[in-house]
């Protein structure tokens, strides 16, 4: 193999999968950094104007406004970048990343949305039955203003996060990594390794979240396997996207838990967590506890039953 063939695969007339992944990650971080400089400054200005608060970096970074802006940054960085790489680097259509939006795709999306909501409802009911949480009176008064500020904005945030994280971790990474490994390994082994590797990256990406621990990062990696299952079984991102959206939204803004360590703000139900942290996930949220792992297992079984 000459030097040129290290980077270029003549049979496919494109850059080899490993180098595509390297270039993609470099471009993603550059795009994210550039957008952060622009949108991040705008978000801080809006935060200071709306809240009238002092410039406290810790408070700003954990505020719903900045979380909302970070979701938009991720979306605006990932979607155009993936489209551009698909067209000029991968030589494939944008829809090939699991986004063929036909009737079946939308039906699968609805299943994913329903599954995420049902799993969170199940966690809530089990914890309440076991006395691991207490529903407490809500102090905030519902107005259109705080509904928009907390609920509607959170929903947009979780839609953005669910879409771009699934496109990034499952749609692009799994497809290219499995293609690269398939040159040396069988298709099944390549896909299995790709799922585990991308899930590990998914867990590491959440390791810097507030209240994160080794256990929470490991569990998030397992959540990456759970989310990737729906993609691998039918080559569509519909179920992972829907599941990701409602898992986060119902966790944070319906039942009042932290979402991967972050405060989602106002919720329809206000709770006080009472149970053991090992089971409930403590300040990180249910996905860091045993009950979250059990919900992922149940969700995996239901996903397989739905698709097979």
CSV table of C-alpha atoms in Angstrom, one decimal:
chain,number,residue,atom,x,y,z
A,1,UNK,CA,0.0,0.0,0.0
A,2,UNK,CA,1.5,3.3,-1.0
A,3,UNK,CA,1.2,6.5,1.0
A,4,UNK,CA,-1.7,7.8,-1.0
A,5,UNK,CA,-3.8,4.6,-0.3
A,6,UNK,CA,-3.3,5.2,3.5
A,7,UNK,CA,-5.7,8.1,3.2
A,8,UNK,CA,-7.6,7.2,0.0
A,9,UNK,CA,-9.6,4.1,-0.8
A,10,UNK,CA,-9.5,3.6,-4.6
A,11,UNK,CA,-12.3,1.1,-4.8
A,12,UNK,CA,-14.7,3.6,-3.2
A,13,UNK,CA,-13.0,6.7,-4.7
A,14,UNK,CA,-13.2,8.5,-1.3
A,15,UNK,CA,-11.2,9.1,1.9
A,16,UNK,CA,-11.0,6.1,4.2
A,17,UNK,CA,-13.5,5.8,7.0
A,18,UNK,CA,-11.0,6.4,9.8
A,19,UNK,CA,-9.8,9.7,8.3
A,20,UNK,CA,-13.4,10.7,7.6
A,21,UNK,CA,-14.1,10.4,11.3
A,22,UNK,CA,-11.0,12.4,12.2
A,23,UNK,CA,-11.9,15.2,9.8
A,24,UNK,CA,-15.5,15.1,11.0
A,25,UNK,CA,-14.6,15.5,14.7
A,26,UNK,CA,-12.1,18.3,13.9
A,27,UNK,CA,-14.7,20.1,11.8
A,28,UNK,CA,-17.4,19.6,14.5
A,29,UNK,CA,-15.3,21.0,17.3
A,30,UNK,CA,-14.3,24.0,15.1
A,31,UNK,CA,-17.9,24.7,14.2
A,32,UNK,CA,-19.1,24.3,17.8
A,33,UNK,CA,-16.3,26.6,19.0
A,34,UNK,CA,-17.1,29.3,16.4
A,35,UNK,CA,-20.8,29.2,17.1
A,36,UNK,CA,-20.2,29.3,20.9
A,37,UNK,CA,-18.2,32.5,20.5
A,38,UNK,CA,-21.2,34.1,18.6
A,39,UNK,CA,-24.3,32.5,20.2
A,40,UNK,CA,-22.7,32.2,23.6
A,41,UNK,CA,-22.0,35.9,23.8
A,42,UNK,CA,-25.6,36.6,22.7
A,43,UNK,CA,-26.9,34.1,25.3
A,44,UNK,CA,-25.0,35.8,28.1
A,45,UNK,CA,-26.2,39.2,27.1
A,46,UNK,CA,-29.8,38.0,27.0
A,47,UNK,CA,-29.3,36.3,30.4
A,48,UNK,CA,-28.0,39.5,32.0
A,49,UNK,CA,-30.7,41.6,30.5
A,50,UNK,CA,-33.6,39.3,31.4
A,51,UNK,CA,-32.4,38.3,34.8
A,52,UNK,CA,-30.7,41.4,35.9
A,53,UNK,CA,-28.2,39.2,37.7
A,54,UNK,CA,-24.5,39.9,38.4
A,55,UNK,CA,-21.9,38.3,36.1
A,56,UNK,CA,-21.5,35.0,37.9
A,57,UNK,CA,-19.8,32.4,35.6
A,58,UNK,CA,-21.0,29.4,37.6
A,59,UNK,CA,-24.6,30.7,37.6
A,60,UNK,CA,-24.5,31.6,34.0
A,61,UNK,CA,-23.1,28.2,32.9
A,62,UNK,CA,-25.9,26.4,34.7
A,63,UNK,CA,-28.7,28.7,33.7
A,64,UNK,CA,-31.5,27.5,31.4
A,65,UNK,CA,-30.7,30.2,28.9
A,66,UNK,CA,-27.2,29.0,28.4
A,67,UNK,CA,-28.4,25.4,28.3
A,68,UNK,CA,-30.9,26.4,25.6
A,69,UNK,CA,-28.2,28.2,23.6
A,70,UNK,CA,-25.9,25.2,23.9
A,71,UNK,CA,-28.6,23.0,22.4
A,72,UNK,CA,-28.9,25.4,19.5
A,73,UNK,CA,-25.2,25.5,19.0
A,74,UNK,CA,-25.0,21.7,18.8
A,75,UNK,CA,-27.9,21.6,16.3
A,76,UNK,CA,-26.5,24.4,14.1
A,77,UNK,CA,-23.0,22.8,14.2
A,78,UNK,CA,-24.0,19.2,13.5
A,79,UNK,CA,-26.7,19.4,10.8
A,80,UNK,CA,-25.0,21.5,8.2
A,81,UNK,CA,-21.7,19.8,8.9
A,82,UNK,CA,-23.1,16.3,8.5
A,83,UNK,CA,-24.9,17.3,5.3
A,84,UNK,CA,-21.7,18.7,3.9
A,85,UNK,CA,-19.6,15.7,4.9
A,86,UNK,CA,-22.2,13.4,3.4
A,87,UNK,CA,-22.2,15.2,0.1
A,88,UNK,CA,-18.5,15.9,-0.4
A,89,UNK,CA,-16.6,13.6,1.8
A,90,UNK,CA,-18.7,10.4,2.4
A,91,UNK,CA,-20.4,10.6,-1.1
A,92,UNK,CA,-23.8,9.8,0.3
A,93,UNK,CA,-27.2,11.5,0.8
A,94,UNK,CA,-28.1,13.2,4.1
A,95,UNK,CA,-31.1,10.8,4.3
A,96,UNK,CA,-28.6,7.9,4.4
A,97,UNK,CA,-27.7,8.8,8.0
A,98,UNK,CA,-31.1,7.4,9.1
A,99,UNK,CA,-33.3,10.2,8.0
A,100,UNK,CA,-35.4,8.9,5.2
A,101,UNK,CA,-38.6,10.7,6.3
A,102,UNK,CA,-41.3,8.4,4.9
A,103,UNK,CA,-44.5,7.3,6.6
A,104,UNK,CA,-42.8,4.4,8.5
A,105,UNK,CA,-40.1,6.8,9.8
A,106,UNK,CA,-42.7,9.1,11.4
A,107,UNK,CA,-44.5,6.1,12.9
A,108,UNK,CA,-41.2,4.9,14.4
A,109,UNK,CA,-40.6,8.4,15.7
A,110,UNK,CA,-44.0,8.3,17.5
A,111,UNK,CA,-43.1,5.0,19.0
A,112,UNK,CA,-39.8,6.4,20.3
A,113,UNK,CA,-41.6,9.5,21.7
A,114,UNK,CA,-44.1,7.3,23.5
A,115,UNK,CA,-41.5,4.9,24.7
A,116,UNK,CA,-39.4,7.6,26.4
A,117,UNK,CA,-42.5,9.1,28.1
A,118,UNK,CA,-43.7,5.7,29.3
A,119,UNK,CA,-40.3,4.7,30.7
A,120,UNK,CA,-40.1,7.9,32.7
A,121,UNK,CA,-43.6,7.5,33.9
A,122,UNK,CA,-42.7,4.0,35.0
A,123,UNK,CA,-39.7,5.2,37.0
A,124,UNK,CA,-41.8,7.9,38.7
A,125,UNK,CA,-44.5,5.4,39.7
A,126,UNK,CA,-42.0,2.8,41.0
A,127,UNK,CA,-40.1,5.4,43.0
A,128,UNK,CA,-43.3,6.9,44.4
A,129,UNK,CA,-44.6,3.4,45.4
A,130,UNK,CA,-41.4,2.6,47.1
A,131,UNK,CA,-41.4,5.9,49.0
A,132,UNK,CA,-38.2,7.1,47.2
A,133,UNK,CA,-39.7,10.5,46.3
A,134,UNK,CA,-42.3,12.9,47.6
A,135,UNK,CA,-44.5,15.1,45.5
A,136,UNK,CA,-44.4,18.6,47.0
A,137,UNK,CA,-46.5,21.7,46.4
A,138,UNK,CA,-45.2,23.8,43.5
A,139,UNK,CA,-44.2,27.3,44.5
A,140,UNK,CA,-44.2,28.8,41.0
A,141,UNK,CA,-47.4,30.2,39.7
A,142,UNK,CA,-48.2,29.1,36.1
A,143,UNK,CA,-48.3,32.0,33.7
A,144,UNK,CA,-47.9,32.1,29.9
A,145,UNK,CA,-44.6,33.9,30.6
A,146,UNK,CA,-43.0,31.2,32.8
A,147,UNK,CA,-44.6,28.4,30.6
A,148,UNK,CA,-42.7,29.8,27.6
A,149,UNK,CA,-39.6,30.5,29.6
A,150,UNK,CA,-39.3,27.1,31.1
A,151,UNK,CA,-41.5,24.5,29.4
A,152,UNK,CA,-41.7,25.5,25.8
A,153,UNK,CA,-38.0,26.5,25.7
A,154,UNK,CA,-37.0,23.3,27.4
A,155,UNK,CA,-39.0,21.3,24.8
A,156,UNK,CA,-37.2,23.1,22.0
A,157,UNK,CA,-33.9,22.4,23.7
A,158,UNK,CA,-34.6,18.7,24.1
A,159,UNK,CA,-35.8,18.4,20.5
A,160,UNK,CA,-32.6,20.0,19.3
A,161,UNK,CA,-30.4,17.9,21.6
A,162,UNK,CA,-32.3,14.7,20.7
A,163,UNK,CA,-31.9,15.3,17.0
A,164,UNK,CA,-28.3,16.5,16.8
A,165,UNK,CA,-26.8,14.0,19.3
A,166,UNK,CA,-28.4,11.1,17.6
A,167,UNK,CA,-27.3,12.3,14.2
A,168,UNK,CA,-23.8,12.8,15.6
A,169,UNK,CA,-23.3,9.7,17.7
A,170,UNK,CA,-25.5,7.2,16.0
A,171,UNK,CA,-26.1,8.5,12.4
A,172,UNK,CA,-22.6,9.5,11.4
A,173,UNK,CA,-20.2,7.8,13.8
A,174,UNK,CA,-21.7,4.3,13.8
A,175,UNK,CA,-22.1,4.2,10.0
A,176,UNK,CA,-18.6,5.3,9.2
A,177,UNK,CA,-16.9,3.4,12.0
A,178,UNK,CA,-18.7,0.1,11.1
A,179,UNK,CA,-17.8,0.7,7.4
A,180,UNK,CA,-14.1,1.1,8.3
A,181,UNK,CA,-14.1,-2.0,10.6
A,182,UNK,CA,-15.9,-4.1,8.0
A,183,UNK,CA,-12.7,-4.1,5.8
A,184,UNK,CA,-11.2,-6.5,8.4
A,185,UNK,CA,-14.1,-7.9,10.4
A,186,UNK,CA,-17.5,-9.4,9.7
A,187,UNK,CA,-20.5,-7.1,9.4
A,188,UNK,CA,-22.0,-8.1,12.7
A,189,UNK,CA,-18.8,-7.7,14.7
A,190,UNK,CA,-18.1,-4.4,13.0
A,191,UNK,CA,-21.5,-3.1,14.0
A,192,UNK,CA,-21.3,-4.4,17.5
A,193,UNK,CA,-17.9,-2.8,18.1
A,194,UNK,CA,-19.1,0.5,16.5
A,195,UNK,CA,-22.1,0.5,18.9
A,196,UNK,CA,-19.9,0.0,22.0
A,197,UNK,CA,-17.2,2.5,20.9
A,198,UNK,CA,-19.8,5.3,20.1
A,199,UNK,CA,-21.6,4.5,23.3
A,200,UNK,CA,-18.4,5.0,25.2
A,201,UNK,CA,-17.8,8.3,23.5
A,202,UNK,CA,-21.3,9.3,24.4
A,203,UNK,CA,-20.7,8.5,28.0
A,204,UNK,CA,-17.4,10.5,28.0
A,205,UNK,CA,-19.1,13.4,26.4
A,206,UNK,CA,-21.4,13.7,29.4
A,207,UNK,CA,-18.6,13.2,32.0
A,208,UNK,CA,-18.2,17.0,32.4
A,209,UNK,CA,-21.9,17.5,33.2
A,210,UNK,CA,-22.7,18.8,36.7
A,211,UNK,CA,-22.8,16.1,39.4
A,212,UNK,CA,-21.3,13.6,37.0
A,213,UNK,CA,-19.4,10.6,38.4
A,214,UNK,CA,-17.8,7.5,36.9
A,215,UNK,CA,-21.0,5.6,37.5
A,216,UNK,CA,-23.1,8.2,35.8
A,217,UNK,CA,-20.8,8.3,32.8
A,218,UNK,CA,-20.8,4.5,32.6
A,219,UNK,CA,-24.6,4.4,32.7
A,220,UNK,CA,-24.8,7.1,30.0
A,221,UNK,CA,-22.6,4.9,27.9
A,222,UNK,CA,-25.1,2.1,28.4
A,223,UNK,CA,-27.8,4.6,27.5
A,224,UNK,CA,-25.9,5.0,24.2
A,225,UNK,CA,-26.2,1.3,23.6
A,226,UNK,CA,-29.9,1.5,24.3
A,227,UNK,CA,-30.4,4.5,22.0
A,228,UNK,CA,-28.3,2.9,19.3
A,229,UNK,CA,-30.4,-0.3,19.3
A,230,UNK,CA,-33.3,1.3,17.5
A,231,UNK,CA,-30.9,2.6,14.8
A,232,UNK,CA,-29.1,-0.7,14.2
A,233,UNK,CA,-32.3,-2.8,13.9
A,234,UNK,CA,-33.9,-0.7,11.1
A,235,UNK,CA,-31.2,1.8,10.0
A,236,UNK,CA,-33.4,4.7,11.0
A,237,UNK,CA,-32.8,7.4,13.6
A,238,UNK,CA,-36.5,7.8,14.3
A,239,UNK,CA,-36.8,5.7,17.4
A,240,UNK,CA,-33.5,7.0,19.0
A,241,UNK,CA,-34.5,10.7,18.3
A,242,UNK,CA,-38.0,10.3,19.7
A,243,UNK,CA,-36.8,8.3,22.7
A,244,UNK,CA,-34.0,10.8,23.4
A,245,UNK,CA,-36.5,13.8,23.3
A,246,UNK,CA,-39.2,12.5,25.7
A,247,UNK,CA,-36.7,10.7,28.0
A,248,UNK,CA,-35.1,14.1,28.7
A,249,UNK,CA,-38.3,16.2,28.7
A,250,UNK,CA,-40.4,14.0,30.9
A,251,UNK,CA,-37.4,13.4,33.2
A,252,UNK,CA,-36.8,17.2,33.7
A,253,UNK,CA,-39.9,19.2,32.9
A,254,UNK,CA,-42.7,16.7,33.7
A,255,UNK,CA,-41.4,14.9,36.8
A,256,UNK,CA,-38.8,17.3,38.0
A,257,UNK,CA,-35.6,15.3,38.1
A,258,UNK,CA,-32.2,16.6,37.0
A,259,UNK,CA,-31.4,15.8,33.3
A,260,UNK,CA,-28.0,14.3,33.2
A,261,UNK,CA,-26.9,16.4,36.1
A,262,UNK,CA,-28.5,19.7,34.8
A,263,UNK,CA,-31.4,21.6,36.2
A,264,UNK,CA,-34.2,21.6,33.6
A,265,UNK,CA,-36.1,24.4,35.5
A,266,UNK,CA,-39.8,24.5,36.1
A,267,UNK,CA,-41.7,21.2,35.9
A,268,UNK,CA,-45.3,20.1,36.0
A,269,UNK,CA,-44.6,18.0,39.1
A,270,UNK,CA,-42.2,19.1,41.8
A,271,UNK,CA,-40.5,16.3,43.8
A,272,UNK,CA,-38.1,15.7,46.6
A,273,UNK,CA,-35.8,12.8,46.1
A,274,UNK,CA,-35.7,10.5,49.2
A,275,UNK,CA,-34.4,7.1,48.0
A,276,UNK,CA,-30.9,5.7,48.0
A,277,UNK,CA,-28.7,7.5,45.4
A,278,UNK,CA,-27.4,4.2,44.0
A,279,UNK,CA,-30.9,3.3,42.9
A,280,UNK,CA,-32.3,6.8,42.1
A,281,UNK,CA,-29.2,8.4,40.6
A,282,UNK,CA,-29.2,11.2,43.1
A,283,UNK,CA,-28.4,14.7,41.8
A,284,UNK,CA,-27.5,13.4,38.3
A,285,UNK,CA,-31.0,11.9,37.6
A,286,UNK,CA,-32.5,8.5,37.2
A,287,UNK,CA,-30.1,7.4,34.4
A,288,UNK,CA,-27.3,7.3,36.9
A,289,UNK,CA,-29.1,4.8,39.1
A,290,UNK,CA,-30.1,1.1,39.0
A,291,UNK,CA,-33.7,2.1,38.3
A,292,UNK,CA,-32.6,3.9,35.2
A,293,UNK,CA,-30.7,0.9,34.0
A,294,UNK,CA,-33.7,-1.3,34.6
A,295,UNK,CA,-35.8,1.2,32.5
A,296,UNK,CA,-33.2,1.0,29.7
A,297,UNK,CA,-33.4,-2.8,29.8
A,298,UNK,CA,-37.2,-2.7,29.6
A,299,UNK,CA,-37.0,-0.2,26.8
A,300,UNK,CA,-34.6,-2.3,24.9
A,301,UNK,CA,-36.9,-5.3,25.1
A,302,UNK,CA,-39.9,-3.2,23.9
A,303,UNK,CA,-37.8,-1.8,21.0
A,304,UNK,CA,-36.8,-5.2,19.9
A,305,UNK,CA,-40.4,-6.5,20.2
A,306,UNK,CA,-41.6,-3.5,18.1
A,307,UNK,CA,-39.1,-3.9,15.3
A,308,UNK,CA,-38.8,-7.7,15.0
